PDB file of C-alpha atoms in Angstrom:
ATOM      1  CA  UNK A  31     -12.710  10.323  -2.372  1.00 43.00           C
ATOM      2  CA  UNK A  32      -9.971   8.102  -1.070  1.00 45.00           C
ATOM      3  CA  UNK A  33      -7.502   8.948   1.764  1.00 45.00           C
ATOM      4  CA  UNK A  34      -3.825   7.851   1.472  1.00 46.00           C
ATOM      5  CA  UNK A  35      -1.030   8.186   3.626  1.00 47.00           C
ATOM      6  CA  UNK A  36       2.479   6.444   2.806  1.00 49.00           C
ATOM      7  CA  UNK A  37       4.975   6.870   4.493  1.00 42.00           C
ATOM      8  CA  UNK A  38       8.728   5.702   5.759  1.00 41.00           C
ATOM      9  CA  UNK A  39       9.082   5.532   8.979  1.00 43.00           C
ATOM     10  CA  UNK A  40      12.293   7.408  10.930  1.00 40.00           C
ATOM     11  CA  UNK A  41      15.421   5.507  10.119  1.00 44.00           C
ATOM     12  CA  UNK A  42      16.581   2.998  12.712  1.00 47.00           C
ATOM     13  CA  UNK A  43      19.744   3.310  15.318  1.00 44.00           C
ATOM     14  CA  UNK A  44      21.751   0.984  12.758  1.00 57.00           C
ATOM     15  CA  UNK A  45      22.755   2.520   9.543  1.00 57.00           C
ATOM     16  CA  UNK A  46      23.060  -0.907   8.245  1.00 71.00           C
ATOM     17  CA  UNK A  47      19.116  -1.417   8.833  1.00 74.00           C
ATOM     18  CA  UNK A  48      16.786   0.619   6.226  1.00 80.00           C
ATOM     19  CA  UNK A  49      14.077   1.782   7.875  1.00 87.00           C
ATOM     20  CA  UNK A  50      10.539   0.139   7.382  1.00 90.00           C
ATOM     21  CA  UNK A  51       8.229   1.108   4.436  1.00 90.00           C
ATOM     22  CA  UNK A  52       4.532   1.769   6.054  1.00 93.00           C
ATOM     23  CA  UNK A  53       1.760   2.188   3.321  1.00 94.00           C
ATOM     24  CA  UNK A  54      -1.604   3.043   5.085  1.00 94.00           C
ATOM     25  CA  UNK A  55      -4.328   2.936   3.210  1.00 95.00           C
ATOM     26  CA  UNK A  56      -8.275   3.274   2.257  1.00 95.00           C
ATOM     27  CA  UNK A  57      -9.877   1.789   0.213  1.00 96.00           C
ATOM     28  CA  UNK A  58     -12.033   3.577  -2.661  1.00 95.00           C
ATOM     29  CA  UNK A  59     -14.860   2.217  -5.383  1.00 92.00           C
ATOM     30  CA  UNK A  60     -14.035   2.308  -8.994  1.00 86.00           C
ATOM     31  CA  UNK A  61     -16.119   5.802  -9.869  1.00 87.00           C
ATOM     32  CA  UNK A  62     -13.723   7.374  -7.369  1.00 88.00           C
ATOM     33  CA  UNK A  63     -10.608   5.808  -8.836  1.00 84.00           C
ATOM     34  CA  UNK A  64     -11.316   6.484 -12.370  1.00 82.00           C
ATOM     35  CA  UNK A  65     -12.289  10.214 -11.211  1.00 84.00           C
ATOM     36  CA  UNK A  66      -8.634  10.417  -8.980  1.00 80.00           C
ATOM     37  CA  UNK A  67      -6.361   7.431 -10.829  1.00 72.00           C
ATOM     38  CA  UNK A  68      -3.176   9.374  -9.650  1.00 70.00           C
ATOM     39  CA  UNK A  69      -4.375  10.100  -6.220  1.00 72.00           C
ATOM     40  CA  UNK A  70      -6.507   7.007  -4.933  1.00 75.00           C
ATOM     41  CA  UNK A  71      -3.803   4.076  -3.494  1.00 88.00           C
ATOM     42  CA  UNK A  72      -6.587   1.816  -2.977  1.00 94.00           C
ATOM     43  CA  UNK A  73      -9.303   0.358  -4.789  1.00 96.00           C
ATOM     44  CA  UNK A  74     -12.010  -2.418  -4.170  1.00 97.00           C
ATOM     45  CA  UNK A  75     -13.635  -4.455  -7.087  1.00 97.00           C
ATOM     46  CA  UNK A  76     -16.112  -5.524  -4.849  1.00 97.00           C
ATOM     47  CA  UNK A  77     -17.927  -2.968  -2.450  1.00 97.00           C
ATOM     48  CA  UNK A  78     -19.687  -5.947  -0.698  1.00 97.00           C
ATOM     49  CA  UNK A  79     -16.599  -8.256   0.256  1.00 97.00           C
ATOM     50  CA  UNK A  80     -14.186  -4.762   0.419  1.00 98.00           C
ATOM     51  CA  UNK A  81     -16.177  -1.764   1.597  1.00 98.00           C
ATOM     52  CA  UNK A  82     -15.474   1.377   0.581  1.00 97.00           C
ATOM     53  CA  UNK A  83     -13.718   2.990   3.416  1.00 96.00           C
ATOM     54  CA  UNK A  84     -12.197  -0.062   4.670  1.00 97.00           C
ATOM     55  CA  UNK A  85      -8.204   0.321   5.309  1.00 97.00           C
ATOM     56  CA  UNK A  86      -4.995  -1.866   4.687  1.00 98.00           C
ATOM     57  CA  UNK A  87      -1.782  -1.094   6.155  1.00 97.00           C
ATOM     58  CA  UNK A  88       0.971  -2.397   5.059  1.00 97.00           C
ATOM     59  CA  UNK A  89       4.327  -2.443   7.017  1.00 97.00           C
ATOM     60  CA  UNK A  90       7.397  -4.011   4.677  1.00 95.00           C
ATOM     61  CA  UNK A  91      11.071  -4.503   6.713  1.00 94.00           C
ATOM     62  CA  UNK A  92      14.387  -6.305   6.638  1.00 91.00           C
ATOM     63  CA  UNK A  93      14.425  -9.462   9.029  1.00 90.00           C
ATOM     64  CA  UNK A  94      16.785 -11.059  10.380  1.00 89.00           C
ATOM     65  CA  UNK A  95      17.721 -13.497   7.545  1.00 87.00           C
ATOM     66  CA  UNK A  96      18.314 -10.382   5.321  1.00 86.00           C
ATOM     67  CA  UNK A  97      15.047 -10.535   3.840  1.00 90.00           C
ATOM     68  CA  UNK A  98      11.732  -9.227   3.957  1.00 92.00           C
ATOM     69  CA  UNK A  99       8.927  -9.384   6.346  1.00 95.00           C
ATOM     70  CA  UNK A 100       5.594  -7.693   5.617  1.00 96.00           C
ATOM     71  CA  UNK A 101       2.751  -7.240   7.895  1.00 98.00           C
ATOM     72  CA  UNK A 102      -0.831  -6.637   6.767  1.00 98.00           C
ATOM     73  CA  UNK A 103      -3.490  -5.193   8.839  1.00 98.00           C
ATOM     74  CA  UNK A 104      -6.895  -4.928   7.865  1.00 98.00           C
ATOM     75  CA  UNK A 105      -9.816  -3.289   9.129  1.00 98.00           C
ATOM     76  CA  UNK A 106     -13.831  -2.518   8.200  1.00 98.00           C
ATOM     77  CA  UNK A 107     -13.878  -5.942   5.991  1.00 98.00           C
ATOM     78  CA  UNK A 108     -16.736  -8.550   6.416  1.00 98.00           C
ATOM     79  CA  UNK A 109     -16.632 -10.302   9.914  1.00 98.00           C
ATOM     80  CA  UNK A 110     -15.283 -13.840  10.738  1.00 98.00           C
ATOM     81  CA  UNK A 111     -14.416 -14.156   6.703  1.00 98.00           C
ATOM     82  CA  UNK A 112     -11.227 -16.028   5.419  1.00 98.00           C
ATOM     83  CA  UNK A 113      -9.169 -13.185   2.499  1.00 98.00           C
ATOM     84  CA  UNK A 114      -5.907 -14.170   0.626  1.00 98.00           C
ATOM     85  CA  UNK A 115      -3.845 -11.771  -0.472  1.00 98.00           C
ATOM     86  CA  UNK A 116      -0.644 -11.520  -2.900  1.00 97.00           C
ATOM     87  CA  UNK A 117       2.509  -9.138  -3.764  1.00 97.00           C
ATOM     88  CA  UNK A 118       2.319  -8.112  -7.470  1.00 96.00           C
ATOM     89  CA  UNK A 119       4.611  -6.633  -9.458  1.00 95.00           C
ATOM     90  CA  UNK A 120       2.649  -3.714 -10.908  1.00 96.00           C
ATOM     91  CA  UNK A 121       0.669  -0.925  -9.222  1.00 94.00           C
ATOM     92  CA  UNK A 122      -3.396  -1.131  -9.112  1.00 94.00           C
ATOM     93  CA  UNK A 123      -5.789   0.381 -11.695  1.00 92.00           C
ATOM     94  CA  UNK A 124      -9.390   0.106 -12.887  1.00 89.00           C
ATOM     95  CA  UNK A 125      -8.586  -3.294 -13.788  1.00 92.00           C
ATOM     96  CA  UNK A 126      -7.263  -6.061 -11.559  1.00 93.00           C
ATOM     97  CA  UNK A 127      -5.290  -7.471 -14.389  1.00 95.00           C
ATOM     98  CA  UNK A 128      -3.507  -3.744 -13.943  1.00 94.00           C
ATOM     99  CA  UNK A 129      -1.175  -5.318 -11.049  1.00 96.00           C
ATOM    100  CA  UNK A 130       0.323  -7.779 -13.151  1.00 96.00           C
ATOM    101  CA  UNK A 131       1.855 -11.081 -12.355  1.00 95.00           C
ATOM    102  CA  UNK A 132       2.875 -12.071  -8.496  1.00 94.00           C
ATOM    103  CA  UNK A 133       5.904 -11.225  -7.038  1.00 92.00           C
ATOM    104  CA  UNK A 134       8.168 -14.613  -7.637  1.00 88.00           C
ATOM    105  CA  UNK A 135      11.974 -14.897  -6.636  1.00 86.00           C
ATOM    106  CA  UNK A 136      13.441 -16.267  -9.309  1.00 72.00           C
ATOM    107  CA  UNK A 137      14.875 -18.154 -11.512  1.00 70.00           C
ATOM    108  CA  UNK A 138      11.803 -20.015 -10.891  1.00 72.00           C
ATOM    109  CA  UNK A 139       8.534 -18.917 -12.492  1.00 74.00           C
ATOM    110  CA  UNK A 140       6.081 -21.497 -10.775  1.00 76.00           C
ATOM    111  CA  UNK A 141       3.551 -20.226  -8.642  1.00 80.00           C
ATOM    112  CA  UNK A 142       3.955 -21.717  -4.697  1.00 82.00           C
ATOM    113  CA  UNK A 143       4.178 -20.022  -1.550  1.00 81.00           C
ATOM    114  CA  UNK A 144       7.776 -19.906  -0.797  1.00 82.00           C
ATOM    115  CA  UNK A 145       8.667 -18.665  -4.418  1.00 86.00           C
ATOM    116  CA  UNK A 146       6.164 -15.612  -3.870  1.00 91.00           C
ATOM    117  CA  UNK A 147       4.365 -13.475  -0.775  1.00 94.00           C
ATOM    118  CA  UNK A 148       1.137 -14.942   0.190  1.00 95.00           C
ATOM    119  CA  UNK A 149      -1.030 -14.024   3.309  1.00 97.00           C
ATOM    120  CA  UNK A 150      -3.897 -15.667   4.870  1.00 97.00           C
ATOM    121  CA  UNK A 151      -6.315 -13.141   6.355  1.00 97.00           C
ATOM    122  CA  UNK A 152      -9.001 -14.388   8.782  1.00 98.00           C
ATOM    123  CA  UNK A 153     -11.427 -11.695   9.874  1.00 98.00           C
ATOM    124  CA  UNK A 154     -12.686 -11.463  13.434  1.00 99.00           C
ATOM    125  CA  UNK A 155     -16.035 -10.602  14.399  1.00 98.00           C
ATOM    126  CA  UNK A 156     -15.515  -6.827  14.153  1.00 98.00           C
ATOM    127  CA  UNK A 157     -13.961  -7.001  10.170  1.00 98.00           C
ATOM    128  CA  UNK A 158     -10.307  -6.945  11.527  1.00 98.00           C
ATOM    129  CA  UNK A 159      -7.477  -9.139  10.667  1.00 98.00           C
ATOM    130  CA  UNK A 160      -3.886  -8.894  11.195  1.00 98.00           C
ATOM    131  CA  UNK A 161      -1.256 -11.819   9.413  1.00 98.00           C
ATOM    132  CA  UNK A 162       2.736 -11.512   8.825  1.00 97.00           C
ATOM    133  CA  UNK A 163       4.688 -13.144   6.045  1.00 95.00           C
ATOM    134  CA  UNK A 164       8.654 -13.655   6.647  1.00 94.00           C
ATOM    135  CA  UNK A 165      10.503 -14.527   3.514  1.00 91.00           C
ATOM    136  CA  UNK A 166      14.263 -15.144   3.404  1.00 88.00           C
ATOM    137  CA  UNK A 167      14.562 -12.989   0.207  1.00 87.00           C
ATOM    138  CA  UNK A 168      13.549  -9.242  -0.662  1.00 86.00           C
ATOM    139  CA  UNK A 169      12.891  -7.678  -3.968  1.00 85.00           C
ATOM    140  CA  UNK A 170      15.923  -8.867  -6.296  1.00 82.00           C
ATOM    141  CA  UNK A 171      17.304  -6.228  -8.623  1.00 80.00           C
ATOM    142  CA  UNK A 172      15.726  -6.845 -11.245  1.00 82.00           C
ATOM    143  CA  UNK A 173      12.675  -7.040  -9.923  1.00 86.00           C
ATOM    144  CA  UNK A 174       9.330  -4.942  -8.930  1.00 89.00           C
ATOM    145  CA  UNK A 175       6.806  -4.889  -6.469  1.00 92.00           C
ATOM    146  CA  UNK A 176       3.887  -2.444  -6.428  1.00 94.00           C
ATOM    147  CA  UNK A 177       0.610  -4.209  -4.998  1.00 96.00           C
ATOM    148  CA  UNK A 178      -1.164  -6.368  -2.952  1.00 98.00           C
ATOM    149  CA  UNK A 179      -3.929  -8.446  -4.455  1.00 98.00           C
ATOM    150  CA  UNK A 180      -6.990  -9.137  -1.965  1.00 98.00           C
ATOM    151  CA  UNK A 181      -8.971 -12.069  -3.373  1.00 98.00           C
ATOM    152  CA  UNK A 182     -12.166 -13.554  -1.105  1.00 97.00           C
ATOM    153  CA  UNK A 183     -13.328 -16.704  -2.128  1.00 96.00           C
ATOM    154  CA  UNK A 184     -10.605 -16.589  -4.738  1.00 94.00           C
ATOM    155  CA  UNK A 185     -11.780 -13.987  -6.712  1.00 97.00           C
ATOM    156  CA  UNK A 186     -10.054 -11.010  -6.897  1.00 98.00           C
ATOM    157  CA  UNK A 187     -11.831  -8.049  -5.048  1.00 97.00           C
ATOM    158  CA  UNK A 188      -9.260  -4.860  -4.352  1.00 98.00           C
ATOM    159  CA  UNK A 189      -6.322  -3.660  -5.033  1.00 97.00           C
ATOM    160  CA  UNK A 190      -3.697  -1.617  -3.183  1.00 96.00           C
ATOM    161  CA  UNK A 191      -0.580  -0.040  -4.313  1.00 95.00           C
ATOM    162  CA  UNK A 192       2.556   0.259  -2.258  1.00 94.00           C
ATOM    163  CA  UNK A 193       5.772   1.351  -2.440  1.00 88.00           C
ATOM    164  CA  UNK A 194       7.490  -1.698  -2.036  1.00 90.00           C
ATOM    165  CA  UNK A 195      11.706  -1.263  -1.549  1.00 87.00           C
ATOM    166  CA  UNK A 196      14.369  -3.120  -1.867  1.00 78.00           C
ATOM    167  CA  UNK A 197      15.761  -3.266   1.643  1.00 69.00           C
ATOM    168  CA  UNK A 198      18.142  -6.150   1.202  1.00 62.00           C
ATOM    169  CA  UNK A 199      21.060  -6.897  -1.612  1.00 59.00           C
ATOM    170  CA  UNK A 200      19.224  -9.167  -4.113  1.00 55.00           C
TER     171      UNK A 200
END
């Protein structure tokens, strides 16, 4: 069974700064998602390229530009491997069609990096990678985001949800 942990971290010594959103999570196979939907965060369409048991954490803030930064860390993947990942708009399930469409700041629908949140992951020789994505705008109002997307070799291969917020005024 999967372990999940999300949580905020304490607020900041601004009031005008929300506090970070930390997701930390681990990933499970498909029998254990489908036996725990509600409870399992995390889930990997491909045991070999995502193991079970491997772990994402994702760490969403305000920057300085009034947007959003997000950190990914990434541990117990394959070694010295190149991932992509990608915000989506809806949360995971048994399916990766389930997470819906990339996050996109509109008006514009077209799919390039600065309308969206990509991140380049590039394992080391132990199956860790760490990468950081700074974007200018956050979540608009009318707007979701509930997942990352990990892809390898540009197939989709997990799936975790997190509790994206809106930390700016978009």
């Amino acid at each position: 069974m999967a372990v999940c942990a999300v949580c905020v971290t304490a607020p900041s010594a601004s009031a005008d700064v929300p506090p970070p959103v930390r997701a930390d999570l681990r990933f499970a196979s498909a029998t254990d998602y489908a036996a725990a939907p509600t409870t399992t965060a995390a889930i990997t369409y491909d045991t070999t390229t995502v193991p079970v048991g491997s772990r994402l954490e994702v760490v969403e803030s305000r920057n300085k530009w009034g947007g959003m930064t997000i950190d990914l860390h990434a541990d117990g993947l394959l070694s010295d491997r190149d991932y992509r990942a990608y915000v989506h708009t809806l949360p995971c399930g048994d399916d990766p069609a389930s997470a819906g469409p990339r996050l996109r700041n509109g008006p514009s629908q077209e799919s390039y990096e600065a309308n969206e949140v990509w991140f380049r992951l590039r394992t080391d020789s132990h199956g860790r990678a760490e990468t950081t994505t700074m974007r200018y705008w956050g979540i608009g109002a009318e707007q979701t985001a509930n997942s990352v997307i990990v892809e390898y070799d540009g197939a989709v291969t997990a799936c975790a949800t997190v509790p994206f917020q809106r930390l700016g005024q978009w």
